Coordinates of C-alpha atoms in Angstrom, one line a residue:
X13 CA -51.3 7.0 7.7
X14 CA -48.8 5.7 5.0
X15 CA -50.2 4.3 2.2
X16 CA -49.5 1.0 0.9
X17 CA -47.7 0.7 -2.3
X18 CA -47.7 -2.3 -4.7
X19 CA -44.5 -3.5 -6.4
X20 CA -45.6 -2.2 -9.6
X21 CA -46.0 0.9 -8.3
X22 CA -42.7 1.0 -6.7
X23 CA -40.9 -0.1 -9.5
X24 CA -42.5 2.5 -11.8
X25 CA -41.2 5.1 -9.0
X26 CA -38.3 3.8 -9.1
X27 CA -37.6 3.4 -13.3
X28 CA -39.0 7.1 -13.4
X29 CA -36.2 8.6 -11.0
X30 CA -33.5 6.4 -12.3
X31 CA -33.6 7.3 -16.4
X32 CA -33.6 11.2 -15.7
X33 CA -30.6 10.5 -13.6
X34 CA -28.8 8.3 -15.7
X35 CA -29.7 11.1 -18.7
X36 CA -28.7 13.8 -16.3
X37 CA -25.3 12.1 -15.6
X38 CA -24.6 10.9 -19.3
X39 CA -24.4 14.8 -20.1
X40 CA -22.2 15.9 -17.5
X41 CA -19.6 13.0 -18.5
X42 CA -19.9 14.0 -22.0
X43 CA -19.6 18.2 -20.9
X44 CA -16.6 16.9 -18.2
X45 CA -14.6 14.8 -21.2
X46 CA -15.2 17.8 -23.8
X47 CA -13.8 20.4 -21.2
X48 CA -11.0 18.3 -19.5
X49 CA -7.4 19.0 -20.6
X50 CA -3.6 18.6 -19.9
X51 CA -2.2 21.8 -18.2
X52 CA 1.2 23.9 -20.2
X53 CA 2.7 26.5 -18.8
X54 CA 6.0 28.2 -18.2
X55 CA 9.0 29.2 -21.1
X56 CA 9.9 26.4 -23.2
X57 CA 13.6 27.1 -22.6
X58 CA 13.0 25.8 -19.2
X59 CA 13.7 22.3 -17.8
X60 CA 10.6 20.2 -18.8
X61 CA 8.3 18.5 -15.5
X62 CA 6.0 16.3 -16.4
X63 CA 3.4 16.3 -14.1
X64 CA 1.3 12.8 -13.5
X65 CA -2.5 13.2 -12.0
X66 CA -3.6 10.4 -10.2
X67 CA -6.6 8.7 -11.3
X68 CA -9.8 10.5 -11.4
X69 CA -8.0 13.7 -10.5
X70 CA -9.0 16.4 -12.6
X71 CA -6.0 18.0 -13.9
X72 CA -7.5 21.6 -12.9
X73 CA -6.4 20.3 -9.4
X74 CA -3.1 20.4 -10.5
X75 CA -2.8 24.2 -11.9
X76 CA -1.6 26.4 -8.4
X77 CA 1.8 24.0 -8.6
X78 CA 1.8 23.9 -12.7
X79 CA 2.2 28.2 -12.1
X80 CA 4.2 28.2 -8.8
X81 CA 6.8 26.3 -11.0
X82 CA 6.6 28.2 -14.1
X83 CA 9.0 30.7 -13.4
X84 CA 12.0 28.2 -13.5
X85 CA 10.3 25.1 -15.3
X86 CA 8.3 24.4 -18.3
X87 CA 4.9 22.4 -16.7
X88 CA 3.3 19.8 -18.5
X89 CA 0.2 18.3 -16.5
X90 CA -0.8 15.3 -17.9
X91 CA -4.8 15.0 -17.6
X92 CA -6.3 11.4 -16.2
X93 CA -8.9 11.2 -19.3
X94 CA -6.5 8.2 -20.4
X95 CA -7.9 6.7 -17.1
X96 CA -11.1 7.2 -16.6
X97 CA -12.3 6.7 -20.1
X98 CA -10.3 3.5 -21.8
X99 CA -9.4 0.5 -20.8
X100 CA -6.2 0.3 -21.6
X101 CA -4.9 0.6 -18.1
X102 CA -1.8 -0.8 -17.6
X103 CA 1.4 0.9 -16.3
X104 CA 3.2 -0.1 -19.4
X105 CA 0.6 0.9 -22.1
X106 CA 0.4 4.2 -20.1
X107 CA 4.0 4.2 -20.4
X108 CA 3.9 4.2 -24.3
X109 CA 1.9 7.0 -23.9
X110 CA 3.8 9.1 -22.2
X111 CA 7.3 8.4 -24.5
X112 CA 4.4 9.4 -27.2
X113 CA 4.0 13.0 -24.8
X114 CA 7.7 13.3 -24.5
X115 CA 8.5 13.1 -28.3
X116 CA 5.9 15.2 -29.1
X117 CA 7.4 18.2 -26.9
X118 CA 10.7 17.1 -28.1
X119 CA 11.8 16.4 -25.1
X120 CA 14.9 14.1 -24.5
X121 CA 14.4 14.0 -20.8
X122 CA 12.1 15.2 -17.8
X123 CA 12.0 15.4 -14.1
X124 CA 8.8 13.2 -13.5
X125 CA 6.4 13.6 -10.6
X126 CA 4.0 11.3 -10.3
X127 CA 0.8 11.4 -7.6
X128 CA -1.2 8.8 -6.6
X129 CA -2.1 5.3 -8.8
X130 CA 0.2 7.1 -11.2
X131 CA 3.2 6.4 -9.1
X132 CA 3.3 2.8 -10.6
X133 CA 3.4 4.0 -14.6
X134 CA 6.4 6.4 -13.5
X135 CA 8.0 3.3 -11.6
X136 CA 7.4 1.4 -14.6
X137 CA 8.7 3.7 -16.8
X138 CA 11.6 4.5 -14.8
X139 CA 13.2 1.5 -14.9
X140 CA 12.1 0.7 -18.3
X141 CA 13.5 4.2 -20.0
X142 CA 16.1 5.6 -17.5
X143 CA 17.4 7.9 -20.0
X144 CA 14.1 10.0 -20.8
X145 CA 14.2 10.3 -16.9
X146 CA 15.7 12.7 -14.9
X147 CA 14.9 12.3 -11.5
X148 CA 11.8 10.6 -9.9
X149 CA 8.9 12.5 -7.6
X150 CA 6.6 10.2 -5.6
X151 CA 3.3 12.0 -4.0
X152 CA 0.8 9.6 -2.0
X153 CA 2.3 7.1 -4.6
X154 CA 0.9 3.5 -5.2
X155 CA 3.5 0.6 -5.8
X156 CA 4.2 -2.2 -3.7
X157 CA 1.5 -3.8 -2.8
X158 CA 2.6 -5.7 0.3
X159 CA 1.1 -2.4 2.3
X160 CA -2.4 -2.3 0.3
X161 CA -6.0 -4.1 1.7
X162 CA -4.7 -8.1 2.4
X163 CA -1.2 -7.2 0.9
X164 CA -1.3 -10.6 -1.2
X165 CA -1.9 -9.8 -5.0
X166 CA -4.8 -12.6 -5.7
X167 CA -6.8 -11.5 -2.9
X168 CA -6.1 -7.9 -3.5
X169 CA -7.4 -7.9 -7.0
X170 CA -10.2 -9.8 -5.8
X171 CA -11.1 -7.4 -3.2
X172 CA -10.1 -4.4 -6.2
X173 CA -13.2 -6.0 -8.8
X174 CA -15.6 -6.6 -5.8
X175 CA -15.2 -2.6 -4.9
X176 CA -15.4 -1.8 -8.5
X177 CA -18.8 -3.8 -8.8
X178 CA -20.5 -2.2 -5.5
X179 CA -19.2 1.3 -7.2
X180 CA -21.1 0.4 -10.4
X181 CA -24.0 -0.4 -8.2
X182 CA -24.2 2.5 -6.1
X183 CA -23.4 5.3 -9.7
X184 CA -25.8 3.0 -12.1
X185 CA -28.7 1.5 -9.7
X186 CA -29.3 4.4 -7.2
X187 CA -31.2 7.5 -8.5
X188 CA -28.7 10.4 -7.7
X189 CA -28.5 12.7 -10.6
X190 CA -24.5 13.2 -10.6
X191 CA -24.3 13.5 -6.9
X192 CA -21.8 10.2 -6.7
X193 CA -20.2 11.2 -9.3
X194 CA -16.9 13.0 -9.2
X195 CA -15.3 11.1 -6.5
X196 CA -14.4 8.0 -4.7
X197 CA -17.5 6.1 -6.1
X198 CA -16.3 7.0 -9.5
X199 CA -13.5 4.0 -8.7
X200 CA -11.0 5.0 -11.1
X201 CA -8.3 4.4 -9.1
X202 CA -9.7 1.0 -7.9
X203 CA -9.8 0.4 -11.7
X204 CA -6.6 1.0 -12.5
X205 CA -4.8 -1.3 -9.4
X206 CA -6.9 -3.8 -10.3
X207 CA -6.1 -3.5 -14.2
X208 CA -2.4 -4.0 -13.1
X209 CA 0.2 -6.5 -11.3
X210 CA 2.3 -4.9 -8.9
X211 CA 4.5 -7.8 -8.1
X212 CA 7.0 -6.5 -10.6
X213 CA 7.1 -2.7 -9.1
X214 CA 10.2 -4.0 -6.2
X215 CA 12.3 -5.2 -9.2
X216 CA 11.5 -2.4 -10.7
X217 CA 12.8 0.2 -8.0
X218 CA 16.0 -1.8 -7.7
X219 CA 16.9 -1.0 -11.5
X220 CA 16.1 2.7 -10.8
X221 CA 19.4 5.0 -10.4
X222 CA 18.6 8.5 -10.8
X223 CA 17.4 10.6 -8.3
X224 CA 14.5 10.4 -6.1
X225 CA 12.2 12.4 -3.8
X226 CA 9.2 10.1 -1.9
X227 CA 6.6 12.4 -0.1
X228 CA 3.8 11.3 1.7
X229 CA 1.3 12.6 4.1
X230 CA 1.5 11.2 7.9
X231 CA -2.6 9.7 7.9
X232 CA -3.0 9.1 4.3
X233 CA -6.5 7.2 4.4
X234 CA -5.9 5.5 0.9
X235 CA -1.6 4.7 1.1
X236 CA 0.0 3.9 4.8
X237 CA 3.3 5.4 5.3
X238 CA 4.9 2.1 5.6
X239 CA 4.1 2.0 1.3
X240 CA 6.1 5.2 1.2
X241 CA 8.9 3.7 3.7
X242 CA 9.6 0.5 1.9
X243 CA 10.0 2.7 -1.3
X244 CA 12.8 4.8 0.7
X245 CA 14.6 1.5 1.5
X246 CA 14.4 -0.1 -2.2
X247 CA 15.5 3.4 -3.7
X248 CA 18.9 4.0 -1.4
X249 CA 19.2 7.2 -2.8
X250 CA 15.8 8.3 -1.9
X251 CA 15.0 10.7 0.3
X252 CA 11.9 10.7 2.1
X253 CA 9.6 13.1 3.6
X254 CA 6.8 13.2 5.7
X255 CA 4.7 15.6 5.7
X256 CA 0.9 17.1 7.2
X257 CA -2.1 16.2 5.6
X258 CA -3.3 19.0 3.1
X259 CA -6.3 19.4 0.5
X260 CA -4.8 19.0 -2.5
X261 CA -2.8 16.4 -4.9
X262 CA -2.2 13.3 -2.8
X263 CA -3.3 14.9 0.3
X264 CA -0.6 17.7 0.6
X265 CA -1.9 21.4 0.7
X266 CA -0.2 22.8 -3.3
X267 CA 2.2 25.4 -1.5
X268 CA 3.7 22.6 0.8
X269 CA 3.9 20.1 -2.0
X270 CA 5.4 23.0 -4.3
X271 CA 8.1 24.2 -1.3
X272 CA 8.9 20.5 -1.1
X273 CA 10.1 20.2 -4.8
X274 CA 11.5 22.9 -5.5
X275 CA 14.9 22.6 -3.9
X276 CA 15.0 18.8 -4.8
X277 CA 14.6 20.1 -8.7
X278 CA 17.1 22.8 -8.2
X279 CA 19.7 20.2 -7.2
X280 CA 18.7 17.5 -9.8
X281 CA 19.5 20.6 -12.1
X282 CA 22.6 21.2 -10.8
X283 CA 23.7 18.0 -10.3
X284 CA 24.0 17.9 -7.1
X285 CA 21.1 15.2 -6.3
X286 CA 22.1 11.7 -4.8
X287 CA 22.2 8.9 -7.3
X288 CA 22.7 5.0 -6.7
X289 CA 25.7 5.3 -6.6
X290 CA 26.5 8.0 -4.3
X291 CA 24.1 6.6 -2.1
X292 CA 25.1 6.1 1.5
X293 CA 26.5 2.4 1.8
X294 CA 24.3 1.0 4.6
X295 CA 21.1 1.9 2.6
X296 CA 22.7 0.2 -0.3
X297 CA 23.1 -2.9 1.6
X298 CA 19.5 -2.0 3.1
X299 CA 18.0 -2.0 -0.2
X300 CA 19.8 -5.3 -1.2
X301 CA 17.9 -7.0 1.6
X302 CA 15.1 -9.7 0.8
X303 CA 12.0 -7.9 2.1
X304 CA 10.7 -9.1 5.7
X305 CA 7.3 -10.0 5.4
X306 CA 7.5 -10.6 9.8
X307 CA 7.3 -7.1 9.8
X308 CA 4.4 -6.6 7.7
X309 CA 2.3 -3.7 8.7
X310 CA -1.6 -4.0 9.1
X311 CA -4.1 -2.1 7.0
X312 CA -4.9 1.3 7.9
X313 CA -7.3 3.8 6.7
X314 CA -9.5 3.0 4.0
X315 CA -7.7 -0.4 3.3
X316 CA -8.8 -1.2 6.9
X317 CA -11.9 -0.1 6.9
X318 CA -12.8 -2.0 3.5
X319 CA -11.3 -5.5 4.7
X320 CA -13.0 -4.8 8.3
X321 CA -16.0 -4.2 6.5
X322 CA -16.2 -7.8 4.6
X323 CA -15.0 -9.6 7.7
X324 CA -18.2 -8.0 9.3
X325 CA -20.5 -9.7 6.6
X326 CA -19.1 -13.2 6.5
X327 CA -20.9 -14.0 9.4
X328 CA -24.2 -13.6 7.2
X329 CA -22.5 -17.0 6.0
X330 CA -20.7 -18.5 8.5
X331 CA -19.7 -17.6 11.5
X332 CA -16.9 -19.8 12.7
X333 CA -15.3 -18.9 9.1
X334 CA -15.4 -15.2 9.8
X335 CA -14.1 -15.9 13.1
X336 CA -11.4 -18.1 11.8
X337 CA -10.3 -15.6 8.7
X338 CA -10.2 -12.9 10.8
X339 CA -7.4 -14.5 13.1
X340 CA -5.3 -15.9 9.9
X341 CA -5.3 -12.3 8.7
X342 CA -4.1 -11.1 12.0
X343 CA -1.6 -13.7 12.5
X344 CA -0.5 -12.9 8.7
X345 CA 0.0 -8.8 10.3
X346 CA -2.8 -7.8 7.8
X347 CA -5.1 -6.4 10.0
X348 CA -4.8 -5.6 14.1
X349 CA -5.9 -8.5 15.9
X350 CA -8.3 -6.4 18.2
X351 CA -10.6 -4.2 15.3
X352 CA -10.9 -7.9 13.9
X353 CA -12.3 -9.2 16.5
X354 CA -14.6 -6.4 17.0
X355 CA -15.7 -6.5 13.2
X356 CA -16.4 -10.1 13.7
X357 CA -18.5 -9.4 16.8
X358 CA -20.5 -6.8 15.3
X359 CA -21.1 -9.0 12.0
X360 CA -21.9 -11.7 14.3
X361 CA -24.6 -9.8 16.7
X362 CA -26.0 -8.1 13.7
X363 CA -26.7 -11.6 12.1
X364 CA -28.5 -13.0 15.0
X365 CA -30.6 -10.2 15.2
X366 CA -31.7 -10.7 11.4
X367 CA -32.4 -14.6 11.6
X368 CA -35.0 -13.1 14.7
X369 CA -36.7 -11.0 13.1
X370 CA -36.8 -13.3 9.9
X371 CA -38.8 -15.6 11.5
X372 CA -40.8 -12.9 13.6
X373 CA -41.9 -11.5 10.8
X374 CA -42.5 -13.9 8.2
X375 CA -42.9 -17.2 10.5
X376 CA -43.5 -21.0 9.5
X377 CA -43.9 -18.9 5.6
X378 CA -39.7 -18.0 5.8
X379 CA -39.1 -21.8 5.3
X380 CA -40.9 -21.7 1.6
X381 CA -39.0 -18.8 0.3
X382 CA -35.9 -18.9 -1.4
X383 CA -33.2 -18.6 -0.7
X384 CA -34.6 -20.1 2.9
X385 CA -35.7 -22.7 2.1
X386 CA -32.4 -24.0 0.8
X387 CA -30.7 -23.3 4.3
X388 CA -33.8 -24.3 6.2
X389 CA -36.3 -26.7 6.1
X390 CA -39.3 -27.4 7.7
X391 CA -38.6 -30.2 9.6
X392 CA -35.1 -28.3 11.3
X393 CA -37.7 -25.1 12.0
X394 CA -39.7 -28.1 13.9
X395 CA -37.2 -29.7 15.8
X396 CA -35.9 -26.0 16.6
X397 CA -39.3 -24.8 17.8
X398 CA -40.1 -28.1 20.0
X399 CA -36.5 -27.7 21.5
X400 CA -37.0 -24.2 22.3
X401 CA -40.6 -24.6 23.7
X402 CA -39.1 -26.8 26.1
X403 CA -35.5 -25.7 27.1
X404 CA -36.4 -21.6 26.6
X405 CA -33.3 -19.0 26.1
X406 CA -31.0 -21.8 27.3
X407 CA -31.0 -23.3 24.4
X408 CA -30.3 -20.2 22.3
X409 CA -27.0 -20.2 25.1
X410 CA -26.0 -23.7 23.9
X411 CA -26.6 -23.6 20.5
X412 CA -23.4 -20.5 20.1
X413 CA -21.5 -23.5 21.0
X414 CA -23.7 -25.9 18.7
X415 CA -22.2 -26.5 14.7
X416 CA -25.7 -26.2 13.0
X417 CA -27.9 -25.5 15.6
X418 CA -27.8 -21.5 15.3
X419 CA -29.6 -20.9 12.4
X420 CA -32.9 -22.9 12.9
X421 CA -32.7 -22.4 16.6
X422 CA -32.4 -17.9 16.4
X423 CA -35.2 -18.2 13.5
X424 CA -37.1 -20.5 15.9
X425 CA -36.8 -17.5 18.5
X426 CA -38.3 -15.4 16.4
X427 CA -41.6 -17.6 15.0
X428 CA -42.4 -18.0 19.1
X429 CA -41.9 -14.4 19.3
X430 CA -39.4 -15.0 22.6
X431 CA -38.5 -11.6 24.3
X432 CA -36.2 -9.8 21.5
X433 CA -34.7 -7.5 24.7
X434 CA -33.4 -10.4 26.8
X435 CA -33.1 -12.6 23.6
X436 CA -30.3 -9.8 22.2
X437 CA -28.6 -8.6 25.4
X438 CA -28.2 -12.5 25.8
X439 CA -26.6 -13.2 22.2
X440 CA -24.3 -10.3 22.9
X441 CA -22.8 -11.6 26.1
X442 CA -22.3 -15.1 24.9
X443 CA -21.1 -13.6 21.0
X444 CA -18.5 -11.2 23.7
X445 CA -17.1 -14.9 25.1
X446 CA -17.3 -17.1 21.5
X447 CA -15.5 -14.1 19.6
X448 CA -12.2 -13.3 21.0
X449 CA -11.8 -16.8 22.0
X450 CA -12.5 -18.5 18.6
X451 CA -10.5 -15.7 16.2
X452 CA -7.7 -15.6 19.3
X453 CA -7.3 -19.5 19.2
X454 CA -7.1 -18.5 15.0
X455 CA -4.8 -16.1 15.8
X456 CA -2.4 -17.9 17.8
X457 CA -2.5 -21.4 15.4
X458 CA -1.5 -19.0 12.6
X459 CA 1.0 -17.7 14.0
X460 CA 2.6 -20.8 14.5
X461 CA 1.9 -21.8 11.4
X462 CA 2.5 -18.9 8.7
X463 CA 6.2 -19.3 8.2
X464 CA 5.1 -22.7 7.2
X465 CA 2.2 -21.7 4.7
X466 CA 5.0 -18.4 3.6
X467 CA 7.4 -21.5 2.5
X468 CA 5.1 -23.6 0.3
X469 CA 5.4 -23.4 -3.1
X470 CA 3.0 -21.4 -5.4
X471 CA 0.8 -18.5 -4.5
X472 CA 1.0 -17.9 -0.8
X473 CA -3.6 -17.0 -0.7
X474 CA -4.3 -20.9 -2.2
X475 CA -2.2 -22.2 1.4
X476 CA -3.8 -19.4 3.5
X477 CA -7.1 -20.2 2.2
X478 CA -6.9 -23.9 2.4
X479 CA -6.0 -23.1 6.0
X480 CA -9.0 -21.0 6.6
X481 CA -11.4 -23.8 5.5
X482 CA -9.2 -26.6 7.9
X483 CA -9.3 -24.5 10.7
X484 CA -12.8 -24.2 10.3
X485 CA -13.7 -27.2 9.5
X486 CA -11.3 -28.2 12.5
X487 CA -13.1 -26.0 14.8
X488 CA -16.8 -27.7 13.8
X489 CA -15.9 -31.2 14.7
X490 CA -14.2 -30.3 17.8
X491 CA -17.2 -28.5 19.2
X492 CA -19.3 -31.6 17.4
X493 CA -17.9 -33.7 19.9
X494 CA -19.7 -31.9 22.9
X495 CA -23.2 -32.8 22.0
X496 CA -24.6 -36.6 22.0
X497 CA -25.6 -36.5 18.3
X498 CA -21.9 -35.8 17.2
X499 CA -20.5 -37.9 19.6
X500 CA -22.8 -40.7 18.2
X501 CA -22.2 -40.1 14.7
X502 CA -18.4 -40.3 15.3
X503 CA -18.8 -43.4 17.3
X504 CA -20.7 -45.1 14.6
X505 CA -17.8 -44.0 12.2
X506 CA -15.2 -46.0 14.0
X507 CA -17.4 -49.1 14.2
X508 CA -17.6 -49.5 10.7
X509 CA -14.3 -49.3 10.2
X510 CA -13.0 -52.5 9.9
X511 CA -11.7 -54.0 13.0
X512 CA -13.6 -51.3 14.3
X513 CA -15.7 -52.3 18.1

């Protein structure tokens, strides 16, 4: 038998595990920032590379292409402690600091390759300083931002600062003695594309002349192809390469990555590379075109998963807004229309189940708790509870269809202890019918109207948001209008209008 444990108890277990790990993990950050260090190597009468690490790469990670390099190139690897330990974040302030790098090594001009969430700085800097730059290398790069989570900048940086906070929680509140540390959960790169605005990267790759080499790994969980494409088309005399996935910087295996730059180097030495300028004409004209945002491409990878992931828990909230968001972002080509639907479906089921159990376990007590009791009280848990006595699982049918009927009426299930079997096969057949049907009517009313939300003035999320909340609210009184109550309170409404009957 399991013995019972207090909350003091707990806590105490808890406070003991967490301040050996956080001690634990404290020393390997200090031992990991004392050992870290930019990688040199090759003669110094060779062309300079400067090699960027993408954030949170180590740049150790970097050292089997700094030596397969070195016996044409000097290698200069420049390590990501600027990233993961100040907050200076910025493309541009990480741009002054690598002008400071270049003047140190006395270095007029470099050929740059850039991996990862350093792809913006070397955009950035690019542009900004075309003469220190040779040519440009993208790996796995981050830039526009059309491509990334919701593709809009507000909601992206929203999304960016909510990921960095469930980071935090999961390195600083779980008991795990360095095991999260080290990797994704570290959120360095989520730091440093939320730390910056990537509106301005497009202009910037229009001002870029030199040459340029994109490469990016078919799959890439973190950057879709499609980023890596609509760099190709703003950079005419880009060429771009697709290549298999690989364990190493950006997702490409080193020797592939190295086999990859080598020729393009060896013609940017000789001079052979394509510039702007003898760029082919119909990618010039390409590149000149206003960017189609009709053919945005949905999410994919890890930018799918995360944005599938909160659709799935705004049905702890609201339903009908879940279903409603996730057919706006469908319409809008963020997500797939289907894995939306499905994501809503499982947030929804998964939410009914809860408000059973809720009032199965804690009963008539769940409606003088907080935060309950401001959602619930106890005279809706008794009109809930006489309706169900009478009308039985019908009513838990109905009340799907029902604006503010669901949560008293499920919790209700749950105090009389009604069959949680038939009570959850039910749910899921009637939440198969609701779902598609409410995010597809969504879906197709965005549609229609997103070149008209697209053409208001100001930031495109405030009209897509606003449209969210009206085709919610929308959707609520419509269904309203199918019970007596709501048809009641709307007739009432028009008779006190005046000249109202």
């Amino acid at each position: 038998m399991i013995p019972r444990l207090s909350g003091r108890t707990l806590l105490a277990i808890y406070l003991t595990l967490l301040v050996p790990s956080s001690l634990v993990r404290w020393e390997r950050e200090r031992s990991a920032r004392a050992s870290d260090a930019g990688i040199f190597t090759g003669s110094r009468n060779a062309t300079p590379v400067l090699l960027l690490a993408s954030a949170g790469e180590p740049a150790e990670r970097y050292r089997g292409i700094a030596e397969a390099l070195a016996d044409s190139y000097q290698v200069l690897v420049q390590d990501d402690a600027q990233a993961r330990n100040d907050v200076a974040l910025t493309f541009a302030h990480q741009g002054e600091d690598i002008t400071a790098t270049l003047d140190q090594m006395t270095w007029p001009g470099v050929d740059l390759v850039a991996v990862g969430t350093s792809g913006g700085t070397a955009i950035a800097l690019a542009a900004a300083a075309p003469g220190r730059i040779r040519s440009l290398t993208l790996v796995s790069a981050s830039g526009v931002e059309e491509f990334d989570l919701l593709g809009e900048h507000h909601l992206n940086l929203a999304l960016r600062h909510a990921e960095l906070g469930a980071f935090w929680a999961a390195r600083n509140l779980i008991p795990h003695f360095g095991a999260f540390d080290g990797g994704s959960l570290d959120g360095d790169a989520a730091r440093v594309l939320a730390a910056n605005d990537r509106r301005p990267v497009r202009a910037a790759l229009g001002r870029w002349n030199g040459p340029t080499l994109i490469l990016q790994p078919r799959g890439d969980p973190t950057r879709p192809v499609a980023t890596a494409t609509e760099h190709a088309r703003l950079v005419p005399q880009a060429e771009l390469r697709l290549l298999g996935r690989g364990d190493g910087p950006g997702g490409i295996a080193p020797e592939v990555l190295t086999g990859a730059l080598r020729p393009f180097l060896a013609s940017v030495r000789a001079q052979t590379a394509t510039t702007r300028e003898t760029a082919a004409h119909a990618r010039i004209i390409a590149a000149a075109a206003p960017f189609d945002a009709r053919g945005l491409a949905s999410a994919q990878g890890v930018s799918l998963f995360v944005v599938l992931a909160l659709l799935a828990l705004i049905p702890l909230l609201s339903e009908d807004l879940a279903c409603v968001a996730a057919g706006v972002l469908a319409a809008r080509g963020s997500i797939p229309l289907v894995p939306g639907i499905i994501a809503v479906y499982a947030g929804i089921v998964f939410g009914d189940q809860v408000l059973y159990l809720l009032g199965r376990s804690l009963g008539r007590a769940i409606v003088t708790r907080r935060p309950m009791r401001w959602l619930l009280t106890p005279e809706d848990l008794d009109r809930a509870t006489e309706w169900f006595g009478r009308k039985g699982m019908g009513v838990v049918l109905t009340s799907r269809f029902l604006p503010g009927t669901r949560f008293p009426v499920y919790v209700a299930a749950g105090v009389l202890r009604a069959g949680f079997v038939r009570y959850a096969l039910w749910l899921m057949v009637i939440g198969a019918i609701w779902t598609p049907a409410l995010v597809g009517a969504s879906y197709l009313a965005a549609r229609s109207g997103r070149d008209l939300i697209e053409s208001m003035p100001g930031a495109t999320w405030v009209w897509a948001v606003l449209g969210v909340v009206g085709l919610a609210a929308l959707g609520r009184w419509t269904t309203t209008l199918f019970t007596p109550e709501g048809r009641a309170r709307v007739a009432a409404f028009w008779q006190r209008r005046p000249g109202g009957t």
